Amino acid sequence: MNKQSIIGLVLIFGIFVGYMAWVAPSKEEIAERQRQNDSIRAAYMDSVAAADSLAKVHATLDSLAKAGDSSAQRQLQMNRRGDMGVFNASAFGDTLLISVKNELMTVGLSNMGAQVNEVVLSSFTTFNSLPLQLITPADDNMNLIFSTEDNRVINTRDLVFKAFRVSGEQLVPVTGDSVFEISGNEAVDLRFRAFVGDSTGMNADKYVEFKYLFAGDNYNVDFDINFHGLSKVVSPTSYMDFEWHNKMNRQEKVDQSTKGSRNSRKDAEKFYSSIYYRANDDVEDLGRGRDNDKSVKTSVEWVAFKQQFFCAILMADSTFKNADLSQTTSKENKDSNYLCDMSSVIGIPYNHQKDCSLGMGLYFGPTKYRDLRDMHRGFEKMLPLGWWVFSKSISRWVIIPVFNFLEQFGWNYGIIIIVFTFLLRLVLFPLTFKSYQGSAIMRILKPEMDLLNKKYPNTDQAMQKQQEMSRLQKKAGYSPLAGCLPVLIQMPILTAMIMFYPVAFELRQKSFLWCPDLSTYDSILNLGFNIPLYGDHISLFCLLMFGMQFFYTWYTMKGQNMSMPMPGMKFMMYFMPFMMLFMFNSMSAGMNLYYFFSLSLTMLQMVLIRKFTNEKKVRARMAAYDLKHKNQPAKKSKFQKRLEEMQKQAEQMQKQRR
């Protein structure tokens, strides 16, 4: 490094030191900054202390409010809600709980938000004999949102409504917790009103009203929201948002090892739970058994929170404007009875130019097909009765009517399933006869089939072997198509039956033999541990079905030609019963009972047809065929000719490759 470089570095360092000394703060500035930091720290500590103090105040008020101190309740409401503007008069007040009991259910109403706080269905219990709670108590089950001219957003869940009961033509105030019991043709009309006003008083001519009309023997509730004298209070809008939420509780038994599974064979209640809605005359859902959300921009007729056997429906007298729907499952909720959360934000039409009435209705009850259909709103389409159009039609127009007809005799539902299965097999017998008869003929032809297999052992002789086998089957009067067609025709029926039993409300908590509930699995032994894909229990009806399925497979393959084109086909045939054992172990006992008895009848039909299929007649038919076509060349269809040409081309290609 030369002399000039050293001088340059020294100058740069000197300039840097001089700049730092020039910009450094003075002692007075350092002291001022310290005072500011100390002030900020003190303010923060004061805010923490204030927050702790406020939390203690809220805790004290909360405990006093729960103990019934009305002044503590009002103070707590004031702290939480703040200024409600023109609705300040309805922002505070005592909380009332009103219950309406009819012959079918108990509905709990709260004047805090004028919402349905709880619904318990009186005629049913859960799988563990607890009251069946369809609507779970919560502070935000129902909430109407609108804005006022003084630029405030009002949530009705924050308003304390005045409760009234209609008696004759008079409104009688309800001033305390009350229970109204009705039956038969009796009815109770309850009105909840949130009045406009301030600390000086309420305006009796300006209010929001929630109206509930209950009948004595009905799951339906008439529900209206009325705006009276609020045309200059509520901001102009074409619709308002109505929030409807519910935490869905489990009502049915589930294999504990597979709780929450989206597989219908493992957790049927989870799989069949979803939010349904009707828009443009089509009934759709968010997707059974999974969390999802959807925004429906078109008019909506109704929204339903549906479980496997029960549902809550909010319906419009005309239509709703739109709906935002959401189904979620909270991982933090460890309650063993928790299923999922369902919520909706529904656009309700509003006319701000005059008094407005929003007509709606509520349904809290079972998903019995006939009852839902009789309401003529398309509710019955929520039931998944088949994947195909034919399966749905068979379920709606054949299976359910016959099943309901058999109910009239008062038989045990296990007997109804057996009788129903017998009638079904009897109706299908003409279709299955040809198939079983063909199986009997193939058993008679087994010696000839074995000889053909020995005569054409090589793969390049497959065409000749197939031609000989087809000729032999034709002589005996057997058609492979006649054996396959009945099976294809029965597929929609089988699909309909598989879909019907898991959602058949009629089977819920109906016992048969050792099974206490035909709608879910029958457990004769709880293992105490989980077997993957199988479960933590042993179902006896499933074992019986497995045994009959295995015996049926063995019997149908016995005596038949087993030189199958696929080497693993025989293994697959015997593996199928084991697969069914794992698949059906957690399915409904009614489904396994149907499958077991249906296979038993099938076996009986097959044995009888084989027994009465006379081998002498088959041989005589073959001899007559030979005599008739002795000097005549066999006629071939165009399809057979094309098939033979394709086989010849394939053989020539194989020879060329060799």
XYZ file of C-alpha atoms in Angstrom:
658
model
C 0.000 0.000 0.000
C 1.514 3.346 -1.021
C 1.590 6.666 0.862
C -1.420 8.190 -0.950
C -3.663 5.193 -0.044
C -2.789 5.417 3.632
C -3.537 9.179 3.713
C -6.901 8.533 1.997
C -7.977 5.887 4.536
C -7.026 8.133 7.462
C -9.083 11.005 6.028
C -12.141 8.766 5.473
C -11.951 7.431 9.032
C -11.604 10.943 10.403
C -14.648 12.160 8.450
C -16.737 9.168 9.717
C -15.783 9.847 13.371
C -16.548 13.529 12.996
C -19.999 12.808 11.442
C -20.966 10.419 14.270
C -19.950 13.026 16.878
C -21.972 15.702 15.050
C -25.252 13.678 14.801
C -25.066 12.111 18.288
C -27.975 13.251 20.598
C -27.246 15.564 23.468
C -27.670 14.606 27.126
C -30.951 16.545 27.257
C -32.325 14.628 24.241
C -31.313 11.261 25.740
C -33.081 12.164 29.010
C -36.270 13.211 27.106
C -36.376 9.915 25.186
C -35.995 7.977 28.455
C -38.918 9.894 29.955
C -41.072 9.041 26.887
C -40.211 5.314 27.124
C -40.995 5.294 30.841
C -44.339 6.989 30.142
C -45.248 4.445 27.433
C -44.303 1.560 29.710
C -46.374 2.992 32.566
C -49.386 3.502 30.260
C -49.100 -0.110 29.066
C -48.973 -1.435 32.621
C -51.986 0.732 33.506
C -53.919 -0.689 30.517
C -53.064 -4.243 31.561
C -54.185 -3.496 35.096
C -57.380 -1.867 33.769
C -58.095 -4.874 31.569
C -57.584 -7.192 34.534
C -59.829 -4.990 36.632
C -62.503 -4.904 33.901
C -62.318 -8.680 33.564
C -62.803 -8.986 37.322
C -65.777 -6.595 37.147
C -67.335 -8.605 34.306
C -66.738 -11.829 36.228
C -68.411 -10.349 39.305
C -71.354 -9.002 37.291
C -71.687 -12.303 35.486
C -71.861 -14.254 38.737
C -74.416 -11.791 40.131
C -76.466 -11.961 36.922
C -76.517 -15.759 37.077
C -77.684 -15.475 40.671
C -80.676 -13.426 39.490
C -79.529 -9.861 40.210
C -81.448 -7.801 37.591
C -79.314 -4.677 38.069
C -76.176 -6.740 37.451
C -77.797 -8.161 34.307
C -78.540 -4.695 32.946
C -75.034 -3.429 33.754
C -73.492 -6.469 32.079
C -75.655 -5.932 29.002
C -74.623 -2.268 28.865
C -70.913 -3.124 29.064
C -71.184 -5.699 26.297
C -73.515 -3.980 23.837
C -72.742 -0.315 24.094
C -74.965 2.252 22.398
C -77.863 0.768 20.354
C -79.087 4.120 19.040
C -82.834 4.283 18.439
C -83.192 0.823 19.986
C -81.530 1.790 23.281
C -84.823 1.181 25.082
C -84.627 -2.488 24.022
C -80.940 -2.925 24.698
C -81.396 -3.774 28.378
C -83.789 -5.846 30.398
C -84.360 -9.085 32.259
C -83.864 -12.394 30.449
C -86.919 -14.629 30.164
C -87.131 -18.278 29.143
C -90.436 -19.459 27.703
C -91.197 -23.096 26.870
C -93.973 -24.408 24.656
C -94.842 -28.102 25.063
C -97.129 -29.830 22.603
C -97.718 -33.538 22.035
C -94.553 -33.955 19.970
C -91.871 -31.560 21.170
C -90.759 -28.907 23.637
C -89.523 -25.630 22.153
C -87.571 -23.214 24.328
C -87.706 -19.517 23.446
C -85.614 -16.675 24.838
C -86.620 -13.017 24.813
C -82.907 -12.254 24.317
C -83.034 -12.018 20.531
C -86.525 -13.588 20.426
C -84.863 -16.770 19.199
C -85.592 -20.470 19.367
C -83.153 -21.421 22.087
C -83.763 -25.184 22.263
C -85.877 -27.946 20.694
C -86.358 -31.360 22.325
C -88.433 -34.022 20.542
C -90.589 -35.678 23.189
C -91.314 -38.957 21.393
C -87.689 -39.919 20.774
C -84.451 -40.432 22.653
C -80.817 -40.680 21.608
C -78.979 -43.992 21.271
C -77.951 -43.724 24.960
C -81.514 -42.946 26.166
C -80.990 -39.194 26.619
C -83.576 -36.568 25.527
C -83.255 -35.940 21.809
C -82.118 -32.325 21.569
C -82.482 -31.187 17.965
C -81.632 -27.490 18.544
C -78.798 -26.892 21.004
C -78.982 -23.840 23.317
C -76.713 -20.984 22.175
C -76.689 -17.185 22.207
C -76.642 -16.867 18.411
C -79.019 -19.531 17.116
C -81.057 -16.872 15.303
C -80.145 -13.285 14.473
C -81.610 -10.656 12.125
C -79.178 -7.964 10.967
C -80.265 -4.531 9.694
C -79.033 -0.935 9.792
C -80.845 2.166 11.012
C -80.952 5.743 9.760
C -78.590 6.828 12.555
C -75.887 4.627 10.954
C -75.941 1.774 13.437
C -75.986 -1.941 12.645
C -78.557 -3.747 14.768
C -78.283 -7.439 15.647
C -81.544 -8.689 17.112
C -79.625 -11.186 19.251
C -78.458 -8.128 21.264
C -82.004 -6.815 21.828
C -84.164 -7.696 24.806
C -87.664 -8.284 23.426
C -90.858 -7.840 25.366
C -92.834 -11.103 25.382
C -96.612 -11.274 24.866
C -99.182 -14.016 24.535
C -102.262 -13.532 22.379
C -105.405 -14.234 24.384
C -108.546 -13.624 22.388
C -107.818 -10.306 20.732
C -105.610 -9.026 23.551
C -101.844 -9.075 24.023
C -101.061 -10.310 27.516
C -97.507 -9.525 28.711
C -95.366 -12.454 29.811
C -93.369 -11.106 32.733
C -91.530 -14.188 33.980
C -90.242 -17.599 32.936
C -93.259 -19.508 31.648
C -94.334 -22.908 30.311
C -97.297 -23.285 27.940
C -98.690 -26.795 27.393
C -101.020 -27.457 24.466
C -102.474 -30.551 22.770
C -104.896 -31.563 20.053
C -106.469 -28.564 18.348
C -105.102 -26.095 20.879
C -102.658 -23.401 19.837
C -100.503 -20.730 21.415
C -99.543 -17.447 19.735
C -96.446 -15.736 21.150
C -95.181 -12.290 20.119
C -91.779 -10.827 20.923
C -91.361 -7.083 20.323
C -88.249 -4.880 20.426
C -89.429 -1.264 20.718
C -87.788 1.933 19.514
C -86.964 4.339 22.327
C -84.366 5.707 24.726
C -83.978 6.227 28.458
C -87.110 8.370 28.534
C -89.350 5.547 27.359
C -90.451 3.261 24.525
C -92.534 4.052 21.456
C -95.316 1.449 21.419
C -96.048 2.097 17.714
C -92.535 1.354 16.455
C -91.136 -2.122 16.934
C -89.642 -5.269 15.414
C -91.798 -8.308 16.120
C -90.973 -12.020 16.052
C -94.189 -14.046 15.957
C -94.414 -17.782 16.764
C -97.608 -19.815 16.371
C -97.587 -23.365 17.780
C -100.146 -26.118 17.206
C -100.883 -28.872 19.707
C -100.084 -31.864 17.497
C -97.625 -30.663 14.855
C -93.885 -30.406 14.250
C -94.448 -27.210 12.257
C -94.217 -23.709 13.716
C -95.492 -20.595 11.941
C -92.773 -17.956 12.179
C -93.079 -14.342 11.004
C -90.898 -11.238 11.389
C -92.886 -8.010 11.316
C -91.679 -4.388 11.066
C -94.204 -1.878 12.372
C -93.744 1.886 12.041
C -90.072 1.579 11.073
C -90.133 2.907 7.501
C -88.191 6.012 8.625
C -86.090 4.190 11.211
C -84.628 1.276 9.236
C -82.294 2.095 6.347
C -83.741 1.420 2.872
C -82.714 -2.026 1.593
C -84.151 -4.774 -0.581
C -83.310 -7.576 1.849
C -81.890 -8.280 5.302
C -79.504 -10.972 6.476
C -80.967 -13.573 8.796
C -78.412 -15.785 10.552
C -79.433 -19.296 11.593
C -76.946 -21.565 13.352
C -76.966 -24.827 15.258
C -74.473 -27.154 16.891
C -75.565 -30.610 15.774
C -75.467 -33.324 18.445
C -75.140 -37.038 17.824
C -78.379 -38.977 18.091
C -77.294 -42.403 16.750
C -74.809 -45.104 17.756
C -71.447 -45.172 16.009
C -68.392 -47.407 16.070
C -66.094 -45.367 18.336
C -63.010 -46.304 16.315
C -64.480 -44.752 13.164
C -66.289 -41.716 14.641
C -66.179 -38.828 12.184
C -65.485 -41.022 9.171
C -67.017 -39.860 5.890
C -67.629 -43.499 5.017
C -71.334 -44.376 5.233
C -70.452 -47.925 6.283
C -68.493 -46.668 9.293
C -70.221 -43.488 10.536
C -73.657 -43.387 8.957
C -74.878 -40.361 10.920
C -71.877 -38.275 9.865
C -72.223 -39.403 6.240
C -75.941 -38.580 6.032
C -75.642 -35.174 7.751
C -75.564 -32.099 5.541
C -77.230 -28.768 4.792
C -79.896 -29.102 2.116
C -81.677 -26.333 0.244
C -84.149 -25.943 -2.595
C -83.431 -23.453 -5.366
C -85.023 -23.352 -8.833
C -87.096 -26.446 -7.945
C -83.902 -28.493 -7.417
C -82.928 -29.905 -4.023
C -79.175 -29.860 -3.419
C -76.783 -30.324 -0.514
C -73.295 -29.211 0.490
C -71.943 -32.741 0.211
C -72.864 -35.476 2.649
C -70.427 -36.188 5.431
C -67.895 -33.430 4.806
C -67.199 -29.835 5.732
C -68.041 -27.395 2.979
C -69.536 -23.997 2.255
C -71.526 -22.585 -0.621
C -72.984 -19.248 -1.666
C -76.358 -19.537 -3.426
C -77.086 -16.380 -5.419
C -80.536 -17.400 -6.711
C -83.867 -17.515 -4.891
C -84.073 -20.192 -2.203
C -87.320 -21.776 -1.007
C -86.003 -23.443 2.155
C -82.863 -24.432 4.045
C -82.572 -27.584 6.163
C -80.071 -28.770 8.751
C -80.371 -32.535 8.257
C -79.006 -35.469 10.201
C -79.507 -39.162 9.506
C -83.065 -39.347 10.891
C -83.983 -35.800 11.987
C -83.894 -32.307 10.532
C -84.627 -28.660 11.242
C -86.028 -26.683 8.292
C -86.466 -22.934 7.791
C -88.873 -22.287 4.924
C -90.159 -19.121 3.259
C -93.790 -18.468 2.462
C -92.555 -17.359 -0.973
C -88.755 -17.362 -1.422
C -85.601 -16.068 0.183
C -83.307 -13.813 -1.838
C -80.116 -15.851 -1.405
C -78.218 -17.962 1.102
C -74.655 -18.505 2.321
C -74.337 -21.984 3.807
C -71.531 -23.547 5.795
C -70.893 -26.873 7.525
C -67.818 -27.203 9.755
C -66.434 -29.631 12.314
C -64.523 -28.155 15.223
C -61.401 -30.104 16.153
C -61.304 -28.322 19.517
C -64.725 -29.655 20.550
C -64.026 -32.903 22.410
C -67.634 -33.538 23.442
C -68.435 -37.185 22.688
C -71.935 -36.174 21.513
C -70.725 -33.416 19.174
C -71.297 -34.025 15.449
C -70.702 -30.758 13.544
C -71.757 -27.113 13.229
C -74.220 -25.928 10.598
C -74.803 -22.275 9.822
C -76.539 -20.137 7.237
C -76.927 -16.478 6.351
C -80.198 -16.067 4.471
C -81.339 -13.008 2.551
C -84.906 -12.132 3.601
C -86.809 -9.714 1.290
C -87.762 -6.365 2.872
C -90.005 -3.480 1.770
C -88.868 -0.299 3.511
C -91.669 1.916 2.175
C -94.336 0.525 4.511
C -94.924 -1.923 7.323
C -93.388 -5.210 6.245
C -94.130 -8.826 7.198
C -91.654 -11.617 6.408
C -93.610 -14.877 6.376
C -91.708 -18.049 7.210
C -92.117 -21.429 8.867
C -90.068 -23.885 10.916
C -90.092 -27.672 11.011
C -88.432 -29.667 13.773
C -88.930 -33.401 13.396
C -88.066 -36.791 11.892
C -87.136 -37.396 8.265
C -89.877 -39.912 7.596
C -90.444 -40.011 3.845
C -94.230 -40.042 3.914
C -94.499 -37.127 6.375
C -92.004 -34.997 4.437
C -93.735 -35.747 1.139
C -97.158 -34.783 2.529
C -95.948 -31.215 3.153
C -95.565 -30.768 -0.643
C -92.387 -28.694 -0.425
C -89.951 -31.267 -1.830
C -88.535 -32.110 1.601
C -88.594 -35.839 0.805
C -85.891 -35.271 -1.811
C -83.394 -34.847 1.021
C -83.452 -38.618 1.521
C -80.703 -40.292 -0.582
C -82.685 -43.145 -2.108
C -80.364 -44.135 -4.943
C -77.607 -43.055 -7.289
C -79.604 -43.720 -10.456
C -82.947 -42.401 -11.649
C -84.324 -45.961 -11.780
C -83.188 -46.670 -8.219
C -84.843 -43.503 -6.882
C -88.069 -44.320 -8.716
C -88.068 -47.879 -7.379
C -87.540 -46.619 -3.828
C -90.251 -43.945 -4.006
C -92.911 -45.830 -5.921
C -92.324 -49.465 -4.914
C -90.155 -50.088 -1.857
C -91.475 -47.367 0.480
C -95.213 -47.866 -0.342
C -94.953 -51.654 0.143
C -92.967 -51.199 3.336
C -95.541 -48.738 4.706
C -98.345 -51.126 3.695
C -96.786 -53.943 5.723
C -96.487 -51.605 8.720
C -100.286 -51.563 8.993
C -100.340 -55.174 10.211
C -98.481 -54.241 13.384
C -95.737 -56.820 12.888
C -92.247 -56.589 14.308
C -90.025 -54.698 11.865
C -87.688 -57.673 11.554
C -90.668 -59.734 10.363
C -91.627 -56.906 7.987
C -88.130 -57.014 6.456
C -88.358 -60.798 6.020
C -91.844 -60.652 4.446
C -90.813 -57.745 2.254
C -87.717 -59.629 1.058
C -89.819 -62.712 0.303
C -92.295 -60.658 -1.769
C -89.425 -58.994 -3.626
C -87.770 -62.322 -4.501
C -91.148 -63.661 -5.585
C -91.667 -60.750 -7.976
C -88.129 -61.116 -9.345
C -88.371 -64.891 -9.747
C -89.313 -64.777 -13.471
C -86.150 -62.745 -14.094
C -83.893 -65.002 -12.063
C -85.346 -68.302 -13.267
C -83.480 -68.250 -16.590
C -80.228 -67.406 -14.856
C -80.524 -70.236 -12.325
C -81.718 -72.658 -15.004
C -78.685 -71.742 -17.103
C -76.469 -72.508 -14.107
C -78.119 -75.925 -13.797
C -77.589 -76.622 -17.529
C -73.920 -75.632 -17.277
C -73.537 -78.097 -14.426
C -74.956 -80.845 -16.677
C -72.567 -79.828 -19.467
C -69.495 -79.893 -17.227
C -68.112 -83.218 -18.596
C -68.268 -81.917 -22.181
C -66.693 -78.619 -21.105
C -63.811 -80.478 -19.443
C -63.218 -82.463 -22.629
C -63.078 -79.246 -24.683
C -60.536 -77.769 -22.265
C -58.363 -80.833 -22.727
C -58.865 -80.808 -26.488
C -57.794 -77.145 -26.817
C -55.226 -76.529 -24.081
C -53.214 -73.816 -25.886
C -54.018 -70.110 -25.951
C -53.798 -69.962 -29.736
C -56.710 -72.396 -29.826
C -58.994 -70.115 -27.868
C -61.168 -69.326 -30.884
C -61.825 -72.977 -31.686
C -62.559 -73.741 -28.038
C -64.955 -70.826 -27.741
C -66.774 -71.845 -30.911
C -67.175 -75.401 -29.682
C -68.419 -74.235 -26.279
C -70.918 -71.843 -27.841
C -72.206 -74.606 -30.117
C -72.553 -76.968 -27.150
C -74.441 -74.365 -25.077
C -76.746 -73.581 -27.982
C -77.614 -77.250 -28.398
C -78.517 -77.490 -24.715
C -80.691 -74.368 -24.888
C -78.430 -72.155 -22.786
C -77.796 -68.503 -23.627
C -75.116 -66.521 -21.721
C -77.123 -63.356 -22.382
C -80.151 -64.864 -20.672
C -78.017 -65.405 -17.589
C -76.521 -61.900 -17.526
C -79.578 -59.825 -18.406
C -81.580 -60.636 -15.224
C -78.570 -59.653 -13.117
C -78.315 -56.289 -14.907
C -82.040 -55.687 -14.490
C -81.789 -56.350 -10.742
C -78.929 -53.864 -10.217
C -81.166 -50.761 -9.793
C -83.321 -52.709 -7.320
C -80.287 -53.824 -5.316
C -78.956 -50.249 -5.308
C -82.306 -48.940 -4.088
C -82.373 -51.473 -1.252
C -78.810 -50.631 -0.152
C -79.701 -46.921 -0.037
C -83.122 -47.393 1.592
C -82.249 -49.272 4.778
C -79.666 -46.832 6.266
C -82.136 -43.901 6.002
C -85.375 -45.772 6.785
C -86.682 -43.875 9.803
C -89.158 -46.692 10.413
C -86.304 -48.959 11.591
C -84.849 -46.509 14.120
C -84.693 -48.071 17.609
C -86.883 -51.003 16.508
C -85.670 -54.288 18.017
C -85.600 -57.791 16.553
C -84.261 -60.906 18.288
C -80.909 -59.911 19.864
C -80.712 -56.581 17.999
C -82.058 -53.532 19.924
C -81.927 -51.155 16.919
C -82.326 -52.290 13.306
C -81.165 -48.910 11.983
C -77.591 -49.421 13.211
C -75.214 -52.344 13.682
C -75.999 -55.175 16.122
C -73.084 -55.898 18.436
C -72.925 -59.264 20.194
C -69.362 -58.629 21.371
C -67.422 -55.405 21.909
C -63.779 -56.232 21.280
C -62.308 -53.356 23.242
C -59.851 -52.667 20.443
C -60.102 -51.685 16.798
C -59.429 -53.956 13.829
C -58.572 -51.776 10.809
C -61.446 -51.596 8.287
C -63.515 -53.969 10.469
C -64.284 -52.113 13.694
C -64.325 -52.675 17.431
C -67.280 -55.061 17.602
C -68.753 -58.230 16.064
C -72.110 -58.020 14.293
C -74.012 -61.325 14.316
C -76.303 -60.455 11.403
C -73.176 -59.554 9.414
C -71.604 -62.919 10.340
C -74.748 -64.744 9.177
C -74.687 -62.779 5.937
C -70.990 -63.644 5.479
C -71.618 -67.349 6.080
C -74.488 -67.452 3.591
C -72.477 -65.457 1.033
C -69.528 -67.862 1.326
C -71.786 -70.926 1.021
C -73.557 -69.342 -1.963
C -70.205 -68.726 -3.698
C -69.052 -72.298 -3.028
C -72.332 -73.787 -4.251
C -72.509 -71.756 -7.467
C -68.910 -72.625 -8.371
C -69.257 -76.280 -7.430
C -69.573 -78.502 -10.474
C -69.071 -75.651 -12.948
C -66.251 -75.275 -15.419
C -63.492 -73.417 -13.544
C -61.034 -72.866 -16.384
C -61.510 -69.103 -16.207
C -59.647 -66.740 -18.529
C -58.217 -64.853 -15.522
C -56.137 -67.028 -13.158
C -57.110 -64.983 -10.071
C -60.871 -65.037 -10.738
C -61.528 -68.048 -8.514
C -59.626 -66.388 -5.675
C -61.623 -63.183 -6.171
C -64.912 -65.074 -6.007
C -63.985 -66.581 -2.641
C -62.463 -63.312 -1.417
C -65.711 -61.395 -2.008
C -67.528 -62.737 1.116
C -64.601 -61.676 3.303
C -64.675 -58.229 1.753
C -68.421 -58.020 2.451
C -67.740 -59.025 6.073
C -65.481 -56.000 6.543
C -67.739 -53.655 4.577
C -71.016 -54.540 6.307
C -69.874 -55.046 9.928
C -70.827 -51.451 10.879
C -73.843 -51.165 8.588
C -77.441 -51.298 9.778
C -78.695 -54.612 11.098
C -81.787 -54.245 8.902
C -79.569 -54.178 5.812
C -77.651 -57.284 6.908
C -80.904 -59.072 7.776
C -82.286 -58.301 4.317
C -79.084 -59.463 2.601
C -78.927 -62.682 4.672
C -82.547 -63.633 4.027
C -82.339 -62.662 0.344
C -79.283 -64.918 -0.144
C -81.081 -67.719 1.710
C -84.050 -67.472 -0.666
C -81.697 -67.310 -3.635
C -79.971 -70.491 -2.474
C -83.325 -72.228 -2.032
C -84.439 -71.216 -5.528
C -81.167 -72.365 -7.048
C -81.271 -75.770 -5.304
C -84.876 -76.385 -6.365
C -84.246 -75.336 -9.974
C -81.156 -77.548 -10.216
C -83.069 -80.437 -8.707
C -85.959 -80.134 -11.123
C -83.847 -79.404 -14.201
C -84.044 -82.840 -15.821
C -80.747 -83.985 -17.349
C -82.583 -86.425 -19.642
C -84.600 -83.571 -21.126
C -81.451 -81.523 -21.690
C -79.740 -84.461 -23.394
C -82.847 -85.140 -25.498
C -82.882 -81.474 -26.562
C -79.247 -81.737 -27.596
C -79.933 -84.926 -29.573
C -82.902 -83.333 -31.344
C -80.753 -80.310 -32.211
C -78.044 -82.560 -33.708
C -80.632 -84.477 -35.736
C -82.214 -81.325 -37.073
C -78.941 -79.672 -38.066
C -77.116 -82.839 -39.101
C -76.805 -81.967 -42.776
C -77.223 -78.220 -42.400
C -74.378 -75.765 -41.948
C -74.672 -73.792 -38.748
C -76.042 -70.307 -39.287
C -73.948 -67.486 -37.938
C -75.008 -63.981 -37.122
C -73.135 -60.959 -38.430
C -71.749 -60.372 -34.959
C -70.410 -63.939 -34.765
C -68.798 -63.599 -38.182
C -67.086 -60.344 -37.239
C -65.932 -61.849 -33.956
C -64.420 -64.841 -35.756
C -62.671 -62.590 -38.251
C -61.187 -60.544 -35.423
C -60.007 -63.705 -33.669
C -58.404 -64.988 -36.901
C -56.589 -61.701 -37.394
C -55.344 -61.834 -33.820
C -54.043 -65.369 -34.314
C -52.260 -64.421 -37.551
C -50.576 -61.494 -35.808
C -49.396 -63.787 -33.023
C -47.956 -66.251 -35.591
C -46.129 -63.429 -37.374
C -44.628 -62.239 -34.102
C -43.372 -65.716 -33.339
